[in-house]
Every structure is written in C-alpha cells, then in structure tokens.
Amino acid sequence: MIDFWIAAGLLLLLALAFLLLPVLRGRRAQAEEDRTALNVALYEERLAELEAQRAAGTLDAEQLEAGRAEAARELLADTADGDAPRRSSLGKAVPLAAALLVPLLGYGLYLHWGASDKLELARRFAEQPKTLEEMTARLEEAVKVQPESAEGWYFLGRTYMAEERPTDAVRAFEQAARLAERPPEILGQWAQALYFAEGKRWSPQMQALTDEALAGDPTDVTSLGLLGIAAFEARRFSDAVGYWERLVAILPEGDPSRTAILGGIARAREQGGIAGTPESAKPAAGQVELKVSVALAPELADKVQPDDSVFVFARAASGPPMPLAVERLRVADLPAQVALSDADAMMPQLKLSNFAEVQLVARVSRAGNPTAGDWVGRLDQVSGKASGEYALTIDRADAP
C-alpha cells in the first residue's frame, strides 16, 4: 500500500498547488501595488521640491518644466516592469480553507467508497500460498470483501472439501449456486458436500439437487459418481452399476479415476449377482478386445462354493507380471463371457495391443486373492494384437 499512498500524496500536492496559486499571486500583486504607491509619493515629493525652488527664485520656468518632465520619466521607468494592480475576488480565506478541507474530504470519501481492502487482497493473491490453510484464509477474506462473487464461494467450497470440512463446504456451495443461478456442476458439488456432512445418509434434498444437476447436464460427473455411491451403500447394486457405467463412458481413457470406478462396477456386479460385461467397458473402435467364455470343469463343481471369487485376466506372455486387463466374477456366475480390452488397462503402456502374445487366466479364489487361489485355467499363445473369441476352462489346482 506504500506506493498507493505515495501516488495519492503527489496528487494531493498538485491539487493544493492549484488552490494556493491565487494566494501567492495576491501577495505578489500587493507588493507591486505598494511599490507603485511609493513611487507616486516620491514623484509628488519631487514636484513639491521643484515648486519650492521656483518660488525661491532658484529655478526659472524653463528649468521647472524640465524638472517636472524628468520626474515623470523616472516615475514611468519605475512602474514600467510592474503589472497593473490585481486583486483576487476570492481573497485569501477561501483558498486556504479549501486547501485544508480538500485532503480531509478526499480521505473521508475514499474511506467510504474506496477499495483499499480489495487492492490489498489482490496484492496478497498475487503471491503463491504456501499451505492449504493459507489458501483457505485468503478465500475466506475474499468472500468477505466480495460477497457477490460466485467464483470465490465455489473455490472456497472446494478448499473446504479438501480440508474435510463438508459442513462449511455446504454453506459455500449453497452461496455459489445462488449467485451463479444454480449451474449443474455446482449443484453436484453441493449435494456431495451434504452427503458427507450428514454422515453419508441419503436425503431428499440430495436427490433433488442431483436430479436438477443431471436435468441440466446429463454428463455431470460429480452427480453420477455420488448417485452410484449412494445406490451402492443402499445395496441397490443395479442402480449403482447404471450410474457408474454412465460415468465411465464419459471419462477420458487416461483419467486416473477410471480404474477405481471400473473396480466399483465389478464389486457392484459381484455383490448384486449381476453377470455380464459393462457396456461402458467395451473398447472404442480400433481397440483390441478379447471375448473369453469362462466355464468350470464339472469335476470341480463340488469343490467350490457359489460365492468364491473368479478372476479372469490377461497378462503378457513375456513382460511385466501384472495383469493387462481383469474382470471379477463369482462361481455362481459361471459359465459366463467377459470382455478384456485396451479400455481396461491400468496404465497406457500396459495395453493388450502393446504385446504380441498374451496369456489368458481364470482363477478361483475363496480368499478373494487375484494372485493366488485354489483352482485355475490357462490359455497360452493368444495374440494381443487382434480381437478374438476364446474359451477358457477352470480345470486344475492352482500351483503356489
């Protein structure tokens, strides 16, 4: 703020100069008037001396006229450089009073209508915050200075959520929604904050907010994800799969949350007894897709339980041991067909199509461990470069 007050002080001095200029000019005019009066008095005194000398017989008439002419020339010479006497119509009191009142009036008006707080806030926001707490404090100050800023309230709500303060985030998102005329993305964030603030208990208000958000934008990711979570927690697994499949379909392939959502879909299918491959997990045009029909050998039917987990995955025949694509089922779902594709890759460099040859594996694990189980089936020498259909039978004990 130092530079601001320096600039304001310089402008004030300029204004005072204009106000005090008439006073300074008045003093100069007064000095010129006093000098002219003195010259006139000297001229009259000189004339009186000449008349006295003429009466005494010292000067004749011709010398008297010559003396008068000389005195007149001296008077004109003394007053030639001076301006005509001037007087300010304002006098001295008005400019001096204005010089005192203008700074006080200007300061008072600035305090009432000025924006020093916003200027200081802008200066502080120009500096990178060092901690999340510092960012929160700045945003809180910003909404105090600019309470009608929807953007400020929105970012404050996001920051509160990052600090796990959902109750405060509810208030911030509510203000942002009101000021921004209820856009879908803010309604979804508001519903999400309410969900966590109320202990993950679904309410009619949350349903109304997400319904309104999806009516305005059917691809609002926050609302779709939240509705899927709420449905899963309420054991409405079919609804959860539906919401999450819609969400996966609109997420970019490299989105880090895609894998977690696909895992959620698999869990919802497993717990809800929903067989099949999600439509959203199907590959885009040009991607490799391996359709695998998985069955359990008849001789193992009495050695497994319906709720035992079944992991079907593809891994590189020569390369990293981690799966390139994986699906999870239950023994009760068998026989079933699953699709393994590039869309299931956990990392871009671990796509099926990046490997010339892959191995297909189906593993039954009562403990739910995808890396070690009870029974297994394998199919080697499968091309990872082209789509195809394969049959895989689980028919042997899983070697340690």
Tab-separated table of N, CA and C in Angstrom, residues 298-377:
chain	number	residue	atom	x	y	z
A	298	PRO	N	-16.677	-79.804	-14.771
A	298	PRO	CA	-17.717	-80.475	-13.975
A	298	PRO	C	-17.168	-81.164	-12.726
A	299	GLU	N	-15.961	-81.694	-12.794
A	299	GLU	CA	-15.413	-82.413	-11.656
A	299	GLU	C	-15.063	-81.512	-10.471
A	300	LEU	N	-15.070	-80.182	-10.708
A	300	LEU	CA	-14.765	-79.252	-9.624
A	300	LEU	C	-16.032	-78.652	-9.000
A	301	ALA	N	-17.189	-79.033	-9.477
A	301	ALA	CA	-18.429	-78.396	-9.024
A	301	ALA	C	-18.645	-78.558	-7.531
A	302	ASP	N	-18.266	-79.745	-6.966
A	302	ASP	CA	-18.493	-79.957	-5.536
A	302	ASP	C	-17.328	-79.490	-4.679
A	303	LYS	N	-16.299	-78.874	-5.311
A	303	LYS	CA	-15.121	-78.425	-4.576
A	303	LYS	C	-15.063	-76.895	-4.434
A	304	VAL	N	-16.025	-76.225	-4.972
A	304	VAL	CA	-16.073	-74.760	-4.888
A	304	VAL	C	-17.408	-74.345	-4.299
A	305	GLN	N	-17.489	-73.093	-3.889
A	305	GLN	CA	-18.722	-72.529	-3.341
A	305	GLN	C	-19.229	-71.414	-4.248
A	306	PRO	N	-20.533	-71.189	-4.290
A	306	PRO	CA	-21.087	-70.187	-5.222
A	306	PRO	C	-20.502	-68.787	-5.042
A	307	ASP	N	-20.115	-68.407	-3.807
A	307	ASP	CA	-19.618	-67.052	-3.575
A	307	ASP	C	-18.112	-66.921	-3.747
A	308	ASP	N	-17.432	-68.012	-4.122
A	308	ASP	CA	-15.991	-67.906	-4.365
A	308	ASP	C	-15.730	-66.934	-5.515
A	309	SER	N	-14.686	-66.131	-5.376
A	309	SER	CA	-14.352	-65.137	-6.406
A	309	SER	C	-13.680	-65.802	-7.600
A	310	VAL	N	-13.985	-65.277	-8.776
A	310	VAL	CA	-13.355	-65.742	-10.011
A	310	VAL	C	-12.715	-64.531	-10.693
A	311	PHE	N	-11.402	-64.607	-10.888
A	311	PHE	CA	-10.675	-63.522	-11.555
A	311	PHE	C	-10.282	-63.995	-12.949
A	312	VAL	N	-10.710	-63.221	-13.953
A	312	VAL	CA	-10.369	-63.525	-15.339
A	312	VAL	C	-9.495	-62.379	-15.840
A	313	PHE	N	-8.279	-62.707	-16.261
A	313	PHE	CA	-7.369	-61.624	-16.662
A	313	PHE	C	-6.433	-62.084	-17.766
A	314	ALA	N	-5.848	-61.084	-18.421
A	314	ALA	CA	-4.824	-61.317	-19.449
A	314	ALA	C	-3.524	-60.682	-18.971
A	315	ARG	N	-2.414	-61.412	-19.190
A	315	ARG	CA	-1.111	-60.863	-18.836
A	315	ARG	C	-0.129	-61.189	-19.954
A	316	ALA	N	0.909	-60.408	-20.028
A	316	ALA	CA	1.880	-60.578	-21.106
A	316	ALA	C	2.581	-61.919	-20.977
A	317	ALA	N	2.729	-62.624	-22.110
A	317	ALA	CA	3.445	-63.895	-22.088
A	317	ALA	C	4.913	-63.679	-21.764
A	318	SER	N	5.457	-62.566	-22.185
A	318	SER	CA	6.841	-62.216	-21.885
A	318	SER	C	6.868	-60.722	-21.582
A	319	GLY	N	6.887	-60.391	-20.298
A	319	GLY	CA	6.843	-58.994	-19.919
A	319	GLY	C	6.466	-58.843	-18.459
A	320	PRO	N	5.870	-57.729	-18.078
A	320	PRO	CA	5.531	-57.489	-16.675
A	320	PRO	C	4.496	-58.494	-16.181
A	321	PRO	N	4.609	-58.927	-14.907
A	321	PRO	CA	3.682	-59.942	-14.393
A	321	PRO	C	2.299	-59.405	-14.076
A	322	MET	N	2.139	-58.115	-13.967
A	322	MET	CA	0.845	-57.551	-13.603
A	322	MET	C	-0.158	-57.718	-14.727
A	323	PRO	N	-1.440	-57.870	-14.400
A	323	PRO	CA	-2.468	-58.067	-15.441
A	323	PRO	C	-2.586	-56.853	-16.356
A	324	LEU	N	-2.877	-57.136	-17.621
A	324	LEU	CA	-3.120	-56.070	-18.595
A	324	LEU	C	-4.589	-55.671	-18.604
A	325	ALA	N	-5.458	-56.623	-18.258
A	325	ALA	CA	-6.899	-56.376	-18.161
A	325	ALA	C	-7.476	-57.453	-17.254
A	326	VAL	N	-8.471	-57.096	-16.462
A	326	VAL	CA	-9.001	-58.056	-15.494
A	326	VAL	C	-10.489	-57.822	-15.288
A	327	GLU	N	-11.237	-58.907	-15.055
A	327	GLU	CA	-12.637	-58.861	-14.684
A	327	GLU	C	-12.837	-59.800	-13.498
A	328	ARG	N	-13.807	-59.464	-12.645
A	328	ARG	CA	-14.061	-60.279	-11.460
A	328	ARG	C	-15.504	-60.793	-11.480
A	329	LEU	N	-15.666	-62.087	-11.240
A	329	LEU	CA	-16.983	-62.724	-11.200
A	329	LEU	C	-17.094	-63.558	-9.927
A	330	ARG	N	-18.171	-64.321	-9.852
A	330	ARG	CA	-18.328	-65.331	-8.796
A	330	ARG	C	-18.542	-66.690	-9.456
A	331	VAL	N	-18.281	-67.729	-8.688
A	331	VAL	CA	-18.511	-69.075	-9.227
A	331	VAL	C	-19.962	-69.225	-9.660
A	332	ALA	N	-20.883	-68.593	-8.922
A	332	ALA	CA	-22.300	-68.691	-9.268
A	332	ALA	C	-22.614	-68.080	-10.623
A	333	ASP	N	-21.748	-67.194	-11.129
A	333	ASP	CA	-21.981	-66.569	-12.426
A	333	ASP	C	-21.585	-67.470	-13.587
A	334	LEU	N	-20.818	-68.528	-13.322
A	334	LEU	CA	-20.298	-69.374	-14.397
A	334	LEU	C	-21.357	-70.352	-14.888
A	335	PRO	N	-21.334	-70.646	-16.182
A	335	PRO	CA	-20.440	-70.093	-17.217
A	335	PRO	C	-20.840	-68.669	-17.598
A	336	ALA	N	-19.835	-67.916	-18.006
A	336	ALA	CA	-20.077	-66.517	-18.360
A	336	ALA	C	-19.079	-66.085	-19.416
A	337	GLN	N	-19.392	-64.988	-20.075
A	337	GLN	CA	-18.481	-64.422	-21.063
A	337	GLN	C	-18.076	-63.027	-20.603
A	338	VAL	N	-16.783	-62.773	-20.627
A	338	VAL	CA	-16.268	-61.463	-20.255
A	338	VAL	C	-15.467	-60.913	-21.429
A	339	ALA	N	-15.285	-59.619	-21.431
A	339	ALA	CA	-14.506	-58.958	-22.482
A	339	ALA	C	-13.325	-58.238	-21.842
A	340	LEU	N	-12.148	-58.547	-22.313
A	340	LEU	CA	-10.923	-57.887	-21.861
A	340	LEU	C	-10.412	-57.027	-23.008
A	341	SER	N	-10.172	-55.749	-22.742
A	341	SER	CA	-9.815	-54.841	-23.840
A	341	SER	C	-8.805	-53.812	-23.382
A	342	ASP	N	-8.352	-53.006	-24.356
A	342	ASP	CA	-7.429	-51.909	-24.056
A	342	ASP	C	-8.040	-50.916	-23.077
A	343	ALA	N	-9.363	-50.816	-23.054
A	343	ALA	CA	-10.029	-49.858	-22.164
A	343	ALA	C	-9.837	-50.214	-20.698
A	344	ASP	N	-9.478	-51.492	-20.410
A	344	ASP	CA	-9.294	-51.914	-19.027
A	344	ASP	C	-7.872	-51.694	-18.519
A	345	ALA	N	-6.994	-51.187	-19.368
A	345	ALA	CA	-5.584	-51.041	-18.976
A	345	ALA	C	-5.451	-50.068	-17.808
A	346	MET	N	-4.607	-50.444	-16.837
A	346	MET	CA	-4.385	-49.583	-15.676
A	346	MET	C	-3.420	-48.448	-16.016
A	347	MET	N	-2.535	-48.667	-16.994
A	347	MET	CA	-1.590	-47.648	-17.448
A	347	MET	C	-1.519	-47.695	-18.965
A	348	PRO	N	-1.324	-46.551	-19.630
A	348	PRO	CA	-1.322	-46.521	-21.099
A	348	PRO	C	-0.304	-47.479	-21.715
A	349	GLN	N	0.844	-47.701	-21.058
A	349	GLN	CA	1.876	-48.559	-21.635
A	349	GLN	C	1.590	-50.048	-21.422
A	350	LEU	N	0.536	-50.354	-20.662
A	350	LEU	CA	0.196	-51.752	-20.384
A	350	LEU	C	-1.127	-52.126	-21.043
A	351	LYS	N	-1.259	-51.805	-22.307
A	351	LYS	CA	-2.432	-52.202	-23.069
A	351	LYS	C	-2.211	-53.586	-23.684
A	352	LEU	N	-3.298	-54.295	-23.930
A	352	LEU	CA	-3.211	-55.584	-24.611
A	352	LEU	C	-2.499	-55.462	-25.956
A	353	SER	N	-2.851	-54.412	-26.689
A	353	SER	CA	-2.321	-54.256	-28.040
A	353	SER	C	-0.843	-53.911	-28.071
A	354	ASN	N	-0.249	-53.650	-26.907
A	354	ASN	CA	1.193	-53.362	-26.860
A	354	ASN	C	2.037	-54.637	-26.807
A	355	PHE	N	1.378	-55.786	-26.715
A	355	PHE	CA	2.114	-57.047	-26.586
A	355	PHE	C	1.657	-58.015	-27.679
A	356	ALA	N	2.632	-58.656	-28.298
A	356	ALA	CA	2.314	-59.561	-29.414
A	356	ALA	C	1.609	-60.819	-28.931
A	357	GLU	N	1.951	-61.294	-27.741
A	357	GLU	CA	1.376	-62.542	-27.247
A	357	GLU	C	1.024	-62.398	-25.781
A	358	VAL	N	-0.167	-62.848	-25.398
A	358	VAL	CA	-0.610	-62.758	-24.015
A	358	VAL	C	-1.105	-64.129	-23.553
A	359	GLN	N	-1.269	-64.270	-22.243
A	359	GLN	CA	-1.814	-65.480	-21.624
A	359	GLN	C	-3.120	-65.130	-20.945
A	360	LEU	N	-4.155	-65.949	-21.167
A	360	LEU	CA	-5.438	-65.769	-20.507
A	360	LEU	C	-5.506	-66.691	-19.296
A	361	VAL	N	-5.969	-66.158	-18.159
A	361	VAL	CA	-6.013	-66.908	-16.917
A	361	VAL	C	-7.366	-66.679	-16.254
A	362	ALA	N	-7.933	-67.759	-15.728
A	362	ALA	CA	-9.134	-67.666	-14.895
A	362	ALA	C	-8.820	-68.376	-13.586
A	363	ARG	N	-8.974	-67.690	-12.468
A	363	ARG	CA	-8.568	-68.227	-11.161
A	363	ARG	C	-9.723	-68.134	-10.179
A	364	VAL	N	-9.976	-69.249	-9.473
A	364	VAL	CA	-10.959	-69.276	-8.398
A	364	VAL	C	-10.219	-69.092	-7.084
A	365	SER	N	-10.667	-68.105	-6.284
A	365	SER	CA	-10.022	-67.838	-5.001
A	365	SER	C	-11.089	-67.633	-3.945
A	366	ARG	N	-11.135	-68.547	-2.985
A	366	ARG	CA	-12.107	-68.397	-1.906
A	366	ARG	C	-11.745	-67.216	-1.020
A	367	ALA	N	-10.446	-66.903	-0.922
A	367	ALA	CA	-9.981	-65.789	-0.091
A	367	ALA	C	-10.087	-64.452	-0.814
A	368	GLY	N	-10.440	-64.468	-2.086
A	368	GLY	CA	-10.555	-63.224	-2.841
A	368	GLY	C	-9.229	-62.640	-3.254
A	369	ASN	N	-8.198	-63.491	-3.385
A	369	ASN	CA	-6.854	-63.044	-3.758
A	369	ASN	C	-6.637	-63.311	-5.240
A	370	PRO	N	-6.453	-62.265	-6.069
A	370	PRO	CA	-6.304	-62.489	-7.508
A	370	PRO	C	-4.963	-63.087	-7.904
A	371	THR	N	-3.962	-63.060	-7.012
A	371	THR	CA	-2.628	-63.556	-7.369
A	371	THR	C	-2.387	-64.995	-6.932
A	372	ALA	N	-3.205	-65.500	-6.046
A	372	ALA	CA	-3.051	-66.891	-5.584
A	372	ALA	C	-4.418	-67.419	-5.194
A	373	GLY	N	-4.785	-68.580	-5.741
A	373	GLY	CA	-6.120	-69.098	-5.466
A	373	GLY	C	-6.146	-70.593	-5.267
A	374	ASP	N	-7.292	-71.211	-5.568
A	374	ASP	CA	-7.495	-72.640	-5.337
A	374	ASP	C	-7.499	-73.434	-6.637
A	375	TRP	N	-8.163	-72.885	-7.667
A	375	TRP	CA	-8.287	-73.572	-8.943
A	375	TRP	C	-8.033	-72.565	-10.072
A	376	VAL	N	-7.524	-73.089	-11.179
A	376	VAL	CA	-7.115	-72.180	-12.241
A	376	VAL	C	-7.292	-72.842	-13.607
A	377	GLY	N	-7.419	-71.980	-14.614
A	377	GLY	CA	-7.414	-72.419	-16.011
A	377	GLY	C	-6.591	-71.428	-16.803
